[in-house]
Coordinates of C-alpha atoms in Angstrom, one line a residue:
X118 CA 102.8 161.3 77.2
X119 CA 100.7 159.1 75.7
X120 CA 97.0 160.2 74.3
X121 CA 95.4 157.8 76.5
X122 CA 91.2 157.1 76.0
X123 CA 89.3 158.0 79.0
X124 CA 87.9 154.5 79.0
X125 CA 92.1 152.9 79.2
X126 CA 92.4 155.3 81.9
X127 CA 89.5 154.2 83.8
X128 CA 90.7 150.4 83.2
X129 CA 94.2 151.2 84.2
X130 CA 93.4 153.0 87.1
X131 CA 90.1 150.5 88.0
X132 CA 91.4 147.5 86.4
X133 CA 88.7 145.1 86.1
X134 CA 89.3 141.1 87.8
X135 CA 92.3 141.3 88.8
X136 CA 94.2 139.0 90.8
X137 CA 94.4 135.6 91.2
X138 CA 91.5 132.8 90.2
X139 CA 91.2 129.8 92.4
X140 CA 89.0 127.9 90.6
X141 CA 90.5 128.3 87.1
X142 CA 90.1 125.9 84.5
X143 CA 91.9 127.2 81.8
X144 CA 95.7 129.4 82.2
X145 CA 97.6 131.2 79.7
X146 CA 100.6 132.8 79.9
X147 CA 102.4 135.0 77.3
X148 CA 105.1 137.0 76.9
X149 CA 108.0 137.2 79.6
X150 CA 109.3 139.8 82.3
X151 CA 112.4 140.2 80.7
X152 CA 110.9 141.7 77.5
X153 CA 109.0 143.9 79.5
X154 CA 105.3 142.2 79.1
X155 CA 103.6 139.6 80.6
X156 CA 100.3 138.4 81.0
X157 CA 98.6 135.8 82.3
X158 CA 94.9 134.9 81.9
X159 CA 92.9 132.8 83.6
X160 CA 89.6 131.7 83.0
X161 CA 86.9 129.3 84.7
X162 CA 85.2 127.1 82.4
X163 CA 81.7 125.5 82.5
X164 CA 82.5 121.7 81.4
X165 CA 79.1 121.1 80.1
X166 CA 78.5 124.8 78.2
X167 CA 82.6 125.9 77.6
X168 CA 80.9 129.2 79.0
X169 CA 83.5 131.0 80.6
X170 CA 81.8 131.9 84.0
X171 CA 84.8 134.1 85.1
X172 CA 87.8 135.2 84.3
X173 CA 90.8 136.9 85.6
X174 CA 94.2 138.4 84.4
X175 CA 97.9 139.3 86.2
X176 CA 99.7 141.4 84.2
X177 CA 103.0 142.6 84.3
X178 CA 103.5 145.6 81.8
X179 CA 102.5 149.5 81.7
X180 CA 99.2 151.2 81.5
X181 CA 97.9 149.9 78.2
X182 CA 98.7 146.2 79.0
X183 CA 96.6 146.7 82.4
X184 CA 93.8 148.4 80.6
X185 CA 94.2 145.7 77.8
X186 CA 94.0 143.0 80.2
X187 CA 91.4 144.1 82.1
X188 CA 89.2 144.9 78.8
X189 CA 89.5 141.4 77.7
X190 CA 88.1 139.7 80.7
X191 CA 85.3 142.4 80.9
X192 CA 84.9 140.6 76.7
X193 CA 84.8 136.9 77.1
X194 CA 83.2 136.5 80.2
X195 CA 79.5 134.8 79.4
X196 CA 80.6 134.0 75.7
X197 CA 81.5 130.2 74.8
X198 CA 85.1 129.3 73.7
X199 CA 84.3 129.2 70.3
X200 CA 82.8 132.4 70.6
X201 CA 85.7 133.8 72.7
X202 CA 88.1 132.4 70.1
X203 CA 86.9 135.2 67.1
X204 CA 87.6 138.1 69.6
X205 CA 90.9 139.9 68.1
X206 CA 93.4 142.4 69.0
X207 CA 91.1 144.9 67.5
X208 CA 88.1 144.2 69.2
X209 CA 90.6 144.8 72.7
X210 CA 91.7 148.4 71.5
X211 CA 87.7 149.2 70.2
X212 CA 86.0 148.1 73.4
X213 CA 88.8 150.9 75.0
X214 CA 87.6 152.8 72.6
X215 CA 91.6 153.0 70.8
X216 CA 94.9 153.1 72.1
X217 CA 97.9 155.1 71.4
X218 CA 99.7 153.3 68.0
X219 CA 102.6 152.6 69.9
X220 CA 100.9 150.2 72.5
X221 CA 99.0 148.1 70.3
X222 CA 101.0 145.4 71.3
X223 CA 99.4 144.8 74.1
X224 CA 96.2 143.8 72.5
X225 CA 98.3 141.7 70.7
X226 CA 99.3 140.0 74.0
X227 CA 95.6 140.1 75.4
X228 CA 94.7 137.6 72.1
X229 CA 97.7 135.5 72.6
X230 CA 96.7 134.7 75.9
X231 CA 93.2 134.0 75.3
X232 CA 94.2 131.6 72.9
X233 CA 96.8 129.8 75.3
X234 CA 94.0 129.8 78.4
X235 CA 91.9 127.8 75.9
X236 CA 94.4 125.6 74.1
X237 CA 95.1 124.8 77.8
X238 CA 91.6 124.1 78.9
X239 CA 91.2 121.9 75.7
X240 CA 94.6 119.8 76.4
X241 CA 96.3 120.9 73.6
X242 CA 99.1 122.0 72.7
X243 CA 99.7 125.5 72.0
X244 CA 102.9 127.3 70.9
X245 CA 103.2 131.1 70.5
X246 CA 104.4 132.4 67.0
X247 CA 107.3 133.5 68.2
X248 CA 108.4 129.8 68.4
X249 CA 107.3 128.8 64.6
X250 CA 109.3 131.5 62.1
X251 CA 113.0 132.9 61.7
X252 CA 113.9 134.7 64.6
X253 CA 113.8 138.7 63.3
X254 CA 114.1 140.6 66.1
X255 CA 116.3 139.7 68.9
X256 CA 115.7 141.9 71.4
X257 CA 112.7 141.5 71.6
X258 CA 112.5 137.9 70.5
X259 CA 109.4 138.4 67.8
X260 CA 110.1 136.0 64.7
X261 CA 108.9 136.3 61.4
X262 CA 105.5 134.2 62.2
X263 CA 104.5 136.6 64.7
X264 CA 105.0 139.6 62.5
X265 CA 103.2 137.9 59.2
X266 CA 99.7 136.8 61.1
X267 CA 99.6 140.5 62.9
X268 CA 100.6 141.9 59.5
X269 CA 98.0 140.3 57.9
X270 CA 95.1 140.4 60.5
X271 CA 95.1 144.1 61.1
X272 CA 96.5 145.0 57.4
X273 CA 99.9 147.2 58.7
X274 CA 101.9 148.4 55.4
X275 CA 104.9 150.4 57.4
X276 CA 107.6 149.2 59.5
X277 CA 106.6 151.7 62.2
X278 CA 103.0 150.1 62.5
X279 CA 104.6 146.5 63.2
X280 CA 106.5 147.9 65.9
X281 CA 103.1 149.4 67.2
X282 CA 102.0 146.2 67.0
X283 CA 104.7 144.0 67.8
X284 CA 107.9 146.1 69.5
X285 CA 110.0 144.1 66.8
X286 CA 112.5 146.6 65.4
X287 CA 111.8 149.2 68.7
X288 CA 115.0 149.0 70.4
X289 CA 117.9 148.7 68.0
X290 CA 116.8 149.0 64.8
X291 CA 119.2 146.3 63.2
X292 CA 115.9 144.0 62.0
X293 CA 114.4 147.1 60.0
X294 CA 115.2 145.6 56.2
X295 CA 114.8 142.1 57.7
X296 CA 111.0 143.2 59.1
X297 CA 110.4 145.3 55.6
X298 CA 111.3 142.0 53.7
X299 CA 108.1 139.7 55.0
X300 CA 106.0 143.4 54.6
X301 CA 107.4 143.3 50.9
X302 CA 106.6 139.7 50.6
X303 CA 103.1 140.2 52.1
X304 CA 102.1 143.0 50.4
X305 CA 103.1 141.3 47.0
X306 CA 100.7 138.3 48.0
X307 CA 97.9 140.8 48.5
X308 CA 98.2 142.2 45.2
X309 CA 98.2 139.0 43.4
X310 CA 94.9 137.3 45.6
X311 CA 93.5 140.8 44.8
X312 CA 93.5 140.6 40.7
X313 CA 92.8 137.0 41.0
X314 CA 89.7 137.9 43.2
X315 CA 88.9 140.9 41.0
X316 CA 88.8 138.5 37.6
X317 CA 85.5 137.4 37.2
X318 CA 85.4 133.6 36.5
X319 CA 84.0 133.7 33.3
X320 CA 82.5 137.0 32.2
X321 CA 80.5 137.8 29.3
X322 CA 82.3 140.4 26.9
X323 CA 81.7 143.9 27.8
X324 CA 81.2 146.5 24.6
X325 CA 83.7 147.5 22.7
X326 CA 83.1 151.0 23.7
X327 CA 82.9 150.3 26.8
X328 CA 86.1 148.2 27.3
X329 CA 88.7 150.0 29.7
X330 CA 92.3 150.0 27.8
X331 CA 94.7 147.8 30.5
X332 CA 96.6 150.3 32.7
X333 CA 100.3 150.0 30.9
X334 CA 103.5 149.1 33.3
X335 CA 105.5 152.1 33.4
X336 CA 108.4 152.4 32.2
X337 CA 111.2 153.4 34.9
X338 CA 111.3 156.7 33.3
X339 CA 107.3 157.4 34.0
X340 CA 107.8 155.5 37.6
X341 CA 110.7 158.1 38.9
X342 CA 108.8 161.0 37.4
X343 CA 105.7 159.3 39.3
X344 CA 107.3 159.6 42.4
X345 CA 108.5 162.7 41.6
X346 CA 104.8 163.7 42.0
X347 CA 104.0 162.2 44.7
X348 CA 106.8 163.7 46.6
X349 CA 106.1 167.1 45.1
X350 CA 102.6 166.4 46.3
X351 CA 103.3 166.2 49.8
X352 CA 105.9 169.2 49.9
X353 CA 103.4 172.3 50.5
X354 CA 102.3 170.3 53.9
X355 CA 106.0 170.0 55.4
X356 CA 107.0 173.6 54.0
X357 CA 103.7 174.9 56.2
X358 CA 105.5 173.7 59.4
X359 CA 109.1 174.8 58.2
X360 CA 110.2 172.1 56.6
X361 CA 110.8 169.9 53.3
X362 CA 111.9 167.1 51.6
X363 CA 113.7 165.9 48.3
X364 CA 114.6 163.0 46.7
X365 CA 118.4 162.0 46.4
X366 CA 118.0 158.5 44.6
X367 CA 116.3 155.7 43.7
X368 CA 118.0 152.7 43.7
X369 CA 114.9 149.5 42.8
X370 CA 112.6 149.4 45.8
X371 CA 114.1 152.0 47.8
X372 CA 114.1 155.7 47.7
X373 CA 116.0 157.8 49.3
X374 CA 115.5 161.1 50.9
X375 CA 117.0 164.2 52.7
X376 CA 114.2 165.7 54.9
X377 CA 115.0 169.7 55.8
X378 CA 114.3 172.7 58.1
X379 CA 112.2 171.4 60.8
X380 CA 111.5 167.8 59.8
X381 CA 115.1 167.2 59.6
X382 CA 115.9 165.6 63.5
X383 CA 112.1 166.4 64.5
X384 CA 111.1 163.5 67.0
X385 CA 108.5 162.9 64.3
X386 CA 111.0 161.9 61.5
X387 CA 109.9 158.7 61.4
X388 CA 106.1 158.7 61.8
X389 CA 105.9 161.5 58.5
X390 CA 109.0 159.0 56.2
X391 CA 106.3 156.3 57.1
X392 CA 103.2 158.5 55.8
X393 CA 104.8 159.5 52.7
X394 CA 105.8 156.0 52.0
X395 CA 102.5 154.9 52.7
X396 CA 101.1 156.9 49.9
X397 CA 103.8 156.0 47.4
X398 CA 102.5 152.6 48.1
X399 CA 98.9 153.6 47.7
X400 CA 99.7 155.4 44.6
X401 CA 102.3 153.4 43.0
X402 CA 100.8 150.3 43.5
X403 CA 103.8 148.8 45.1
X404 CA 105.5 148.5 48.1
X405 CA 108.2 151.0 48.6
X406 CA 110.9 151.6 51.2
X407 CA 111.4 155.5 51.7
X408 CA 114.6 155.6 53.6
X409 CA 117.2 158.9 55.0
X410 CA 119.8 159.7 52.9
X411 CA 121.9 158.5 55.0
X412 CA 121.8 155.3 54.7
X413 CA 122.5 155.3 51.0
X414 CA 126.3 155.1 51.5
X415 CA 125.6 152.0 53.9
X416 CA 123.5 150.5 50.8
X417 CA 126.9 150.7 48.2

């Protein structure tokens, strides 16, 4: 079961406007039955203000999506479309006070609809991300638009987070390298913007003796023995719940990795490869995959 808020509960269970809207304005619709979401969202606009007066939502999806739907009506009514415009994803899950990591997506949804209802209302057009970028996952048909603004607007680093946030890469799993590729790309961008931001434009020089020697690159002998660390690092916390891991290879960005005793199979193999990667990323300074041994063979 999911750890469900008290607040999505009450929203799921008491779901805010729902229904139809007769004198709607402004409609946007998202998502599609067949993927399992839907949503649409309507709104009634004052033409002389653009105060949304009321608005209204039909949903078709689980819990979360309700609850999400219904907290995002309870949001933008009384706020102008410009104002209703800077509400995000996040500000969905916070006024539910969270949701479960796995049905972010459905705050996702909740923005995407909001921003069709007023695209609509405004007579323009508006097209969904998933229409803009190379199709990555099919199953769920999220392309690789979708997954770079959601990437970059709530600032995922793992694989499992973008399926959180998106379901791309939740149902078969053949998109996983194709997903890590644009976080590898976006993570890259992120460290360049950041040492451009961090030089100062023209800075006086600092004392001699104060001067910081440049970190060097390290060498790939210092960067496996690095990792080395890190994994070491984590080991005492998976051997305390009967388990362990160690490293098999390293082949460029990818490392490769037998987990044992209880984390071998555990239902939470996935969610503690992504942890560990996450802090070879914070630690390394680059963006890793951390991958089963298993898949090494399919790699040659």
């Amino acid at each position: 079961m999911w750890d469900y808020t008290e607040k999505v509960k009450e929203h799921f269970f008491n779901p805010r406007n729902a229904g139809p809207l007769e004198q709607a304005n402004a409609v946007g619709d998202v998502g599609s039955i067949q993927c399992g979401d839907a949503l649409r969202l309507m709104l009634d606009v004052d033409p002389e203000t653009e105060i949304i007066r009321d608005a209204r939502f039909q949903t078709f999806g689980c819990g979360s999506a309700i609850a999400s739907s219904s907290a995002l009506t309870e949001i933008v009514k009384g706020k102008t479309l410009d104002e209703a415009l800077k509400v995000s994803n996040q500000d969905i899950a916070a006024f539910l006070d969270g949701l479960p990591p796995e049905k972010m997506h459905c705050s996702v949804m909740g923005r995407e609809a909001l921003q069709a209802a007023i695209a609509n209302y405004r007579g323009e057009a508006w097209k969904d991300d998933h229409e803009e970028g190379e199709l990555i996952c099919k199953c769920y048909a999220i392309d690789s638009a979708l997954i770079e603004r959601v990437v970059r607007e709530n600032g995922l680093t793992t694989l499992e987070q973008v399926t959180h946030f998106t379901k791309a890469g939740g149902a078969c799993a053949s998109c996983h390298e194709k997903i890590e590729d644009v976080l590898i790309s976006i993570v890259a961008a992120r460290c360049e913007a950041g040492a451009i931001e961090a030089a100062p434009a023209a800075a006086a020089p600092a004392p001699i003796d104060t001067v910081a020697a440049e970190k060097p690159r390290m060498t790939n002998l210092q960067r496996m023995r690095k990792i080395e660390e890190i994994i070491e690092s984590v080991r005492p916390m998976l051997q305390n719940d009967h388990g362990d891991i160690e490293i098999v290879d390293i082949v460029g960005k990818n490392i490769y990795v037998n987990l044992k005793g209880a984390c071998m199979g555990c239902a939470l193999e996935a969610a503690t490869l992504g942890a560990i990667q996450q802090k070879l990323f914070e630690e390394l300074g680059e963006y890793v995959r951390l991958l089963p041994a298993s898949q090494l063979e399919m790699a040659r």
